[in-house]
Amino acid sequence: DPDAAAADARAAIAHDAGLAEAHNTLGAALVALGRPEDAVAALRAALDREPDHRMARLNLALALLATGVFAEGWDAYEHGWGLPGGRSPERGFPQSPWQGAAPADGGKLLVWGEQGLGDEVMYATVVPQLAAEGIACVLECDARLAALFARSLDGVEVVARRNAGDEPQDTRLFAPDIVAQTPSGSLPRHRRRDAASFAANRPAFLRPDTARAGALRARHHDGRPLVGISWHSKNPGAGRVKSMTLDLMAGTLARQGVKLVNLQYGDVAAEVAALRAARGITVHVDPEVDTWSDIDGLTALIEAMDLVVSVGNVTVHLAGAIGKPLWALLPHAADWRWTRGHDPALWYPSVRLFRQPAPGDWEGVLDDVDRALAAHIAEHDVAKHDVANPHVDCHGRRG
């Protein structure tokens, strides 16, 4: 209850203005209320009183990034390890921490993945820039991303992370030709310190399996626009706020006569069956794509769509990174990565942002989406999409 938390924090500050924790709580509550600009002052007050307050430093980082103050925000983000809503896991690679310049003597840079799949994709948008600068990179990633990254990142050596029990990491990660290392979430600190640096370096860098995408499109296309959907986030912290019901999303999109295709990761069979039984709305689940474990297949299925509509989960990042037109449906107090005042998204120029007009108001978001979808279909006539050439979408973009 961020309103109550803010009120309690203000009462505590009125009693004792020196309480750093009260200023931090106020800042966190203001971020949760969608007021990151106001939160910055409260969090600076917390740090004035307790400079080593790690949670206040992380909260300040997220508030600054949400408002587009990137240089200071990324610097503060370096202090976010091991905190709720922060960065994890912190891993002890032996090489020297990277300072942003090309490693000396032709040595290689190890970039190791952190946080979730979507985070790994988002931060990897910086890797093509490093490769273009002549920095030889070894990219360690979730094993489910390895094939996709290897196909997409020319000149970058991709190593799959080992996660099974106590299995040691690949010895390649400790080879002597690797002279520096960095977590992937630290890359923007060196290469995305203002909005202009995003605009200059936003390639659609992932390359889906085009043969598989073509086969998937041929299987699903029936003359109607193909709209892929994802409605849930399993994020243990923000997932509840970011998610909506399948009934709500599909019920809105089905009004426009589109064919709905599941892109939601995990087992959705019960939800899909319940929707069909209750409302007669069909969401097609492809039997040959495991949307949890087969991320390469999920990316090919995304590529086969005319449009993707999703809440803020990994589907957004995969679609954005291949340049697929995607509409991201965001809560009122959206995650820091969807910087206020920037639509389309800074990270992905093909991603259009739809924000709740008030906390919890998914109906308001979906009313906007319904109108936008009707206009989109009328403008692009996606029902006449060229099935024989499935990698040219309704915007003329080639996969």
mmCIF file of C-alpha atoms in Angstrom, residues 129-327:
data_model
loop_
_atom_site.group_PDB
_atom_site.id
_atom_site.type_symbol
_atom_site.label_atom_id
_atom_site.label_comp_id
_atom_site.label_asym_id
_atom_site.label_seq_id
_atom_site.Cartn_x
_atom_site.Cartn_y
_atom_site.Cartn_z
ATOM 1 C CA GLN A 129 28.465 -1.851 -30.288
ATOM 2 C CA LEU A 130 31.436 -3.307 -28.420
ATOM 3 C CA ALA A 131 32.104 -5.723 -31.275
ATOM 4 C CA ALA A 132 31.938 -2.839 -33.778
ATOM 5 C CA GLU A 133 34.534 -1.004 -31.674
ATOM 6 C CA GLY A 134 36.882 -3.971 -32.034
ATOM 7 C CA ILE A 135 36.447 -5.271 -28.470
ATOM 8 C CA ALA A 136 36.611 -9.068 -28.553
ATOM 9 C CA CYS A 137 33.864 -10.376 -26.286
ATOM 10 C CA VAL A 138 33.084 -13.698 -24.691
ATOM 11 C CA LEU A 139 29.398 -13.608 -23.727
ATOM 12 C CA GLU A 140 28.241 -15.974 -20.989
ATOM 13 C CA CYS A 141 24.460 -16.438 -20.914
ATOM 14 C CA ASP A 142 21.526 -18.582 -19.920
ATOM 15 C CA ALA A 143 21.788 -21.825 -21.894
ATOM 16 C CA ARG A 144 18.353 -21.181 -23.431
ATOM 17 C CA LEU A 145 19.724 -18.038 -25.118
ATOM 18 C CA ALA A 146 22.988 -19.525 -26.361
ATOM 19 C CA ALA A 147 21.880 -20.661 -29.836
ATOM 20 C CA LEU A 148 20.037 -17.399 -30.492
ATOM 21 C CA PHE A 149 22.965 -15.237 -29.339
ATOM 22 C CA ALA A 150 25.488 -17.326 -31.287
ATOM 23 C CA ARG A 151 23.504 -16.891 -34.505
ATOM 24 C CA SER A 152 23.017 -13.182 -33.946
ATOM 25 C CA LEU A 153 26.294 -11.797 -32.614
ATOM 26 C CA ASP A 154 28.950 -12.005 -35.284
ATOM 27 C CA GLY A 155 32.455 -12.258 -33.884
ATOM 28 C CA VAL A 156 31.232 -12.794 -30.315
ATOM 29 C CA GLU A 157 32.046 -16.067 -28.601
ATOM 30 C CA VAL A 158 28.976 -17.348 -26.721
ATOM 31 C CA VAL A 159 29.289 -19.692 -23.739
ATOM 32 C CA ALA A 160 26.208 -21.300 -22.172
ATOM 33 C CA ARG A 161 25.896 -21.057 -18.404
ATOM 34 C CA ARG A 162 25.852 -24.311 -16.499
ATOM 35 C CA ASN A 163 23.177 -24.394 -13.814
ATOM 36 C CA ALA A 164 22.860 -28.031 -12.816
ATOM 37 C CA GLY A 165 23.704 -28.519 -9.145
ATOM 38 C CA ASP A 166 27.373 -28.076 -8.364
ATOM 39 C CA GLU A 167 28.508 -28.486 -11.971
ATOM 40 C CA PRO A 168 31.509 -26.192 -12.511
ATOM 41 C CA GLN A 169 31.316 -23.387 -15.030
ATOM 42 C CA ASP A 170 32.874 -23.812 -18.455
ATOM 43 C CA THR A 171 36.664 -23.602 -18.207
ATOM 44 C CA ARG A 172 36.570 -21.247 -21.203
ATOM 45 C CA LEU A 173 35.436 -18.478 -18.850
ATOM 46 C CA PHE A 174 38.764 -18.656 -16.987
ATOM 47 C CA ALA A 175 41.134 -18.891 -19.981
ATOM 48 C CA PRO A 176 44.186 -16.579 -19.965
ATOM 49 C CA ASP A 177 43.122 -14.666 -23.103
ATOM 50 C CA ILE A 178 40.234 -13.153 -21.090
ATOM 51 C CA VAL A 179 41.787 -10.203 -19.278
ATOM 52 C CA ALA A 180 38.713 -8.286 -18.055
ATOM 53 C CA GLN A 181 35.184 -9.119 -16.949
ATOM 54 C CA THR A 182 31.910 -7.298 -16.401
ATOM 55 C CA PRO A 183 28.342 -8.201 -15.506
ATOM 56 C CA SER A 184 26.066 -7.423 -18.423
ATOM 57 C CA GLY A 185 24.050 -4.920 -16.382
ATOM 58 C CA SER A 186 27.149 -2.739 -16.094
ATOM 59 C CA LEU A 187 27.534 -2.335 -19.863
ATOM 60 C CA PRO A 188 25.080 0.618 -20.067
ATOM 61 C CA ARG A 189 27.138 2.499 -17.498
ATOM 62 C CA HIS A 190 29.873 2.765 -20.122
ATOM 63 C CA ARG A 191 27.858 3.019 -23.352
ATOM 64 C CA ARG A 192 24.358 4.391 -22.545
ATOM 65 C CA ARG A 193 24.971 7.469 -20.405
ATOM 66 C CA ASP A 194 22.388 9.671 -22.180
ATOM 67 C CA ALA A 195 19.325 9.284 -24.400
ATOM 68 C CA ALA A 196 21.337 10.132 -27.515
ATOM 69 C CA SER A 197 23.568 7.105 -26.968
ATOM 70 C CA PHE A 198 20.475 4.879 -27.048
ATOM 71 C CA ALA A 199 19.219 6.476 -30.258
ATOM 72 C CA ALA A 200 22.560 5.993 -31.992
ATOM 73 C CA ASN A 201 22.856 2.297 -31.087
ATOM 74 C CA ARG A 202 19.519 0.506 -31.320
ATOM 75 C CA PRO A 203 19.900 -2.273 -33.856
ATOM 76 C CA ALA A 204 17.451 -5.136 -34.049
ATOM 77 C CA PHE A 205 20.334 -7.430 -33.237
ATOM 78 C CA LEU A 206 18.731 -10.834 -32.708
ATOM 79 C CA ARG A 207 18.278 -13.076 -35.738
ATOM 80 C CA PRO A 208 15.481 -15.599 -35.414
ATOM 81 C CA ASP A 209 15.588 -18.918 -37.214
ATOM 82 C CA THR A 210 13.919 -17.696 -40.404
ATOM 83 C CA ALA A 211 13.200 -21.167 -41.789
ATOM 84 C CA ARG A 212 11.438 -22.137 -38.597
ATOM 85 C CA ALA A 213 9.604 -18.799 -38.475
ATOM 86 C CA GLY A 214 8.381 -19.367 -42.027
ATOM 87 C CA ALA A 215 7.084 -22.826 -41.186
ATOM 88 C CA LEU A 216 5.340 -21.518 -38.080
ATOM 89 C CA ARG A 217 3.696 -18.708 -40.010
ATOM 90 C CA ALA A 218 2.510 -21.072 -42.711
ATOM 91 C CA ARG A 219 0.981 -23.324 -40.060
ATOM 92 C CA HIS A 220 -0.867 -20.538 -38.251
ATOM 93 C CA HIS A 221 -1.823 -18.147 -41.037
ATOM 94 C CA ASP A 222 -5.454 -18.412 -42.121
ATOM 95 C CA GLY A 223 -6.059 -14.986 -43.637
ATOM 96 C CA ARG A 224 -6.548 -13.197 -40.315
ATOM 97 C CA PRO A 225 -3.890 -10.988 -38.730
ATOM 98 C CA LEU A 226 -1.695 -13.038 -36.415
ATOM 99 C CA VAL A 227 -1.382 -11.421 -32.996
ATOM 100 C CA GLY A 228 0.868 -13.100 -30.455
ATOM 101 C CA ILE A 229 -0.017 -12.474 -26.816
ATOM 102 C CA SER A 230 1.596 -12.800 -23.401
ATOM 103 C CA TRP A 231 -0.221 -11.664 -20.255
ATOM 104 C CA HIS A 232 1.721 -12.770 -17.184
ATOM 105 C CA SER A 233 5.068 -12.149 -15.463
ATOM 106 C CA LYS A 234 6.584 -14.603 -13.006
ATOM 107 C CA ASN A 235 8.877 -11.945 -11.535
ATOM 108 C CA PRO A 236 8.713 -12.645 -7.773
ATOM 109 C CA GLY A 237 8.686 -8.956 -6.912
ATOM 110 C CA ALA A 238 6.852 -6.969 -9.571
ATOM 111 C CA GLY A 239 5.050 -9.801 -11.361
ATOM 112 C CA ARG A 240 1.703 -9.233 -9.664
ATOM 113 C CA VAL A 241 1.596 -5.573 -10.700
ATOM 114 C CA LYS A 242 2.803 -6.304 -14.231
ATOM 115 C CA SER A 243 0.354 -9.132 -14.997
ATOM 116 C CA MET A 244 -3.263 -9.272 -16.145
ATOM 117 C CA THR A 245 -5.702 -12.108 -16.822
ATOM 118 C CA LEU A 246 -5.876 -13.913 -20.143
ATOM 119 C CA ASP A 247 -9.639 -13.302 -20.177
ATOM 120 C CA LEU A 248 -9.134 -9.542 -20.062
ATOM 121 C CA MET A 249 -6.436 -9.360 -22.726
ATOM 122 C CA ALA A 250 -7.870 -11.905 -25.151
ATOM 123 C CA GLY A 251 -11.415 -10.655 -24.708
ATOM 124 C CA THR A 252 -10.358 -7.204 -25.871
ATOM 125 C CA LEU A 253 -8.140 -8.242 -28.783
ATOM 126 C CA ALA A 254 -10.648 -10.784 -30.119
ATOM 127 C CA ARG A 255 -13.083 -7.960 -30.929
ATOM 128 C CA GLN A 256 -11.029 -7.052 -33.992
ATOM 129 C CA GLY A 257 -11.249 -10.488 -35.611
ATOM 130 C CA VAL A 258 -7.573 -11.349 -35.243
ATOM 131 C CA LYS A 259 -6.134 -14.809 -34.666
ATOM 132 C CA LEU A 260 -4.592 -15.003 -31.199
ATOM 133 C CA VAL A 261 -1.449 -17.105 -30.718
ATOM 134 C CA ASN A 262 0.054 -17.915 -27.347
ATOM 135 C CA LEU A 263 3.522 -16.528 -26.570
ATOM 136 C CA GLN A 264 3.168 -16.836 -22.785
ATOM 137 C CA TYR A 265 5.911 -18.958 -21.228
ATOM 138 C CA GLY A 266 4.949 -21.870 -19.003
ATOM 139 C CA ASP A 267 1.955 -24.188 -18.979
ATOM 140 C CA VAL A 268 -1.152 -22.231 -20.008
ATOM 141 C CA ALA A 269 -3.361 -25.122 -21.109
ATOM 142 C CA ALA A 270 -5.855 -24.732 -18.256
ATOM 143 C CA GLU A 271 -6.219 -20.962 -18.776
ATOM 144 C CA VAL A 272 -6.681 -21.361 -22.527
ATOM 145 C CA ALA A 273 -9.258 -24.129 -22.092
ATOM 146 C CA ALA A 274 -11.189 -22.136 -19.477
ATOM 147 C CA LEU A 275 -11.336 -19.099 -21.772
ATOM 148 C CA ARG A 276 -12.622 -21.185 -24.673
ATOM 149 C CA ALA A 277 -15.262 -22.849 -22.495
ATOM 150 C CA ALA A 278 -16.456 -19.622 -20.882
ATOM 151 C CA ARG A 279 -16.358 -17.217 -23.819
ATOM 152 C CA GLY A 280 -15.719 -19.180 -26.993
ATOM 153 C CA ILE A 281 -12.428 -17.358 -27.582
ATOM 154 C CA THR A 282 -9.579 -19.485 -28.895
ATOM 155 C CA VAL A 283 -5.933 -18.780 -28.183
ATOM 156 C CA HIS A 284 -3.848 -21.063 -30.361
ATOM 157 C CA VAL A 285 -1.027 -22.890 -28.579
ATOM 158 C CA ASP A 286 1.642 -24.190 -30.927
ATOM 159 C CA PRO A 287 2.350 -27.840 -30.078
ATOM 160 C CA GLU A 288 5.924 -27.719 -31.358
ATOM 161 C CA VAL A 289 7.211 -24.760 -29.337
ATOM 162 C CA ASP A 290 7.939 -25.093 -25.638
ATOM 163 C CA THR A 291 7.748 -21.420 -24.705
ATOM 164 C CA TRP A 292 9.651 -21.991 -21.453
ATOM 165 C CA SER A 293 12.658 -24.049 -22.517
ATOM 166 C CA ASP A 294 12.828 -23.429 -26.279
ATOM 167 C CA ILE A 295 13.622 -19.717 -26.426
ATOM 168 C CA ASP A 296 14.940 -20.016 -29.989
ATOM 169 C CA GLY A 297 11.589 -21.506 -30.981
ATOM 170 C CA LEU A 298 9.686 -18.817 -29.083
ATOM 171 C CA THR A 299 11.659 -16.146 -30.941
ATOM 172 C CA ALA A 300 10.830 -17.798 -34.271
ATOM 173 C CA LEU A 301 7.155 -17.872 -33.285
ATOM 174 C CA ILE A 302 7.325 -14.165 -32.400
ATOM 175 C CA GLU A 303 8.848 -13.486 -35.816
ATOM 176 C CA ALA A 304 5.941 -15.342 -37.450
ATOM 177 C CA MET A 305 3.413 -12.899 -35.986
ATOM 178 C CA ASP A 306 2.105 -9.690 -37.567
ATOM 179 C CA LEU A 307 1.980 -7.994 -34.160
ATOM 180 C CA VAL A 308 2.793 -8.893 -30.571
ATOM 181 C CA VAL A 309 0.897 -7.604 -27.522
ATOM 182 C CA SER A 310 2.455 -8.357 -24.156
ATOM 183 C CA VAL A 311 2.882 -7.260 -20.582
ATOM 184 C CA GLY A 312 6.430 -6.454 -19.520
ATOM 185 C CA ASN A 313 8.106 -9.866 -19.553
ATOM 186 C CA VAL A 314 10.709 -11.675 -21.667
ATOM 187 C CA THR A 315 8.402 -11.639 -24.710
ATOM 188 C CA VAL A 316 8.823 -7.862 -24.943
ATOM 189 C CA HIS A 317 12.596 -8.136 -24.960
ATOM 190 C CA LEU A 318 12.737 -10.908 -27.548
ATOM 191 C CA ALA A 319 10.308 -9.111 -29.856
ATOM 192 C CA GLY A 320 12.062 -5.781 -29.434
ATOM 193 C CA ALA A 321 15.473 -7.306 -30.068
ATOM 194 C CA ILE A 322 14.362 -8.774 -33.422
ATOM 195 C CA GLY A 323 12.573 -5.558 -34.409
ATOM 196 C CA LYS A 324 9.075 -7.039 -34.368
ATOM 197 C CA PRO A 325 6.224 -4.520 -33.893
ATOM 198 C CA LEU A 326 5.167 -4.984 -30.286
ATOM 199 C CA TRP A 327 2.800 -3.188 -27.935
#
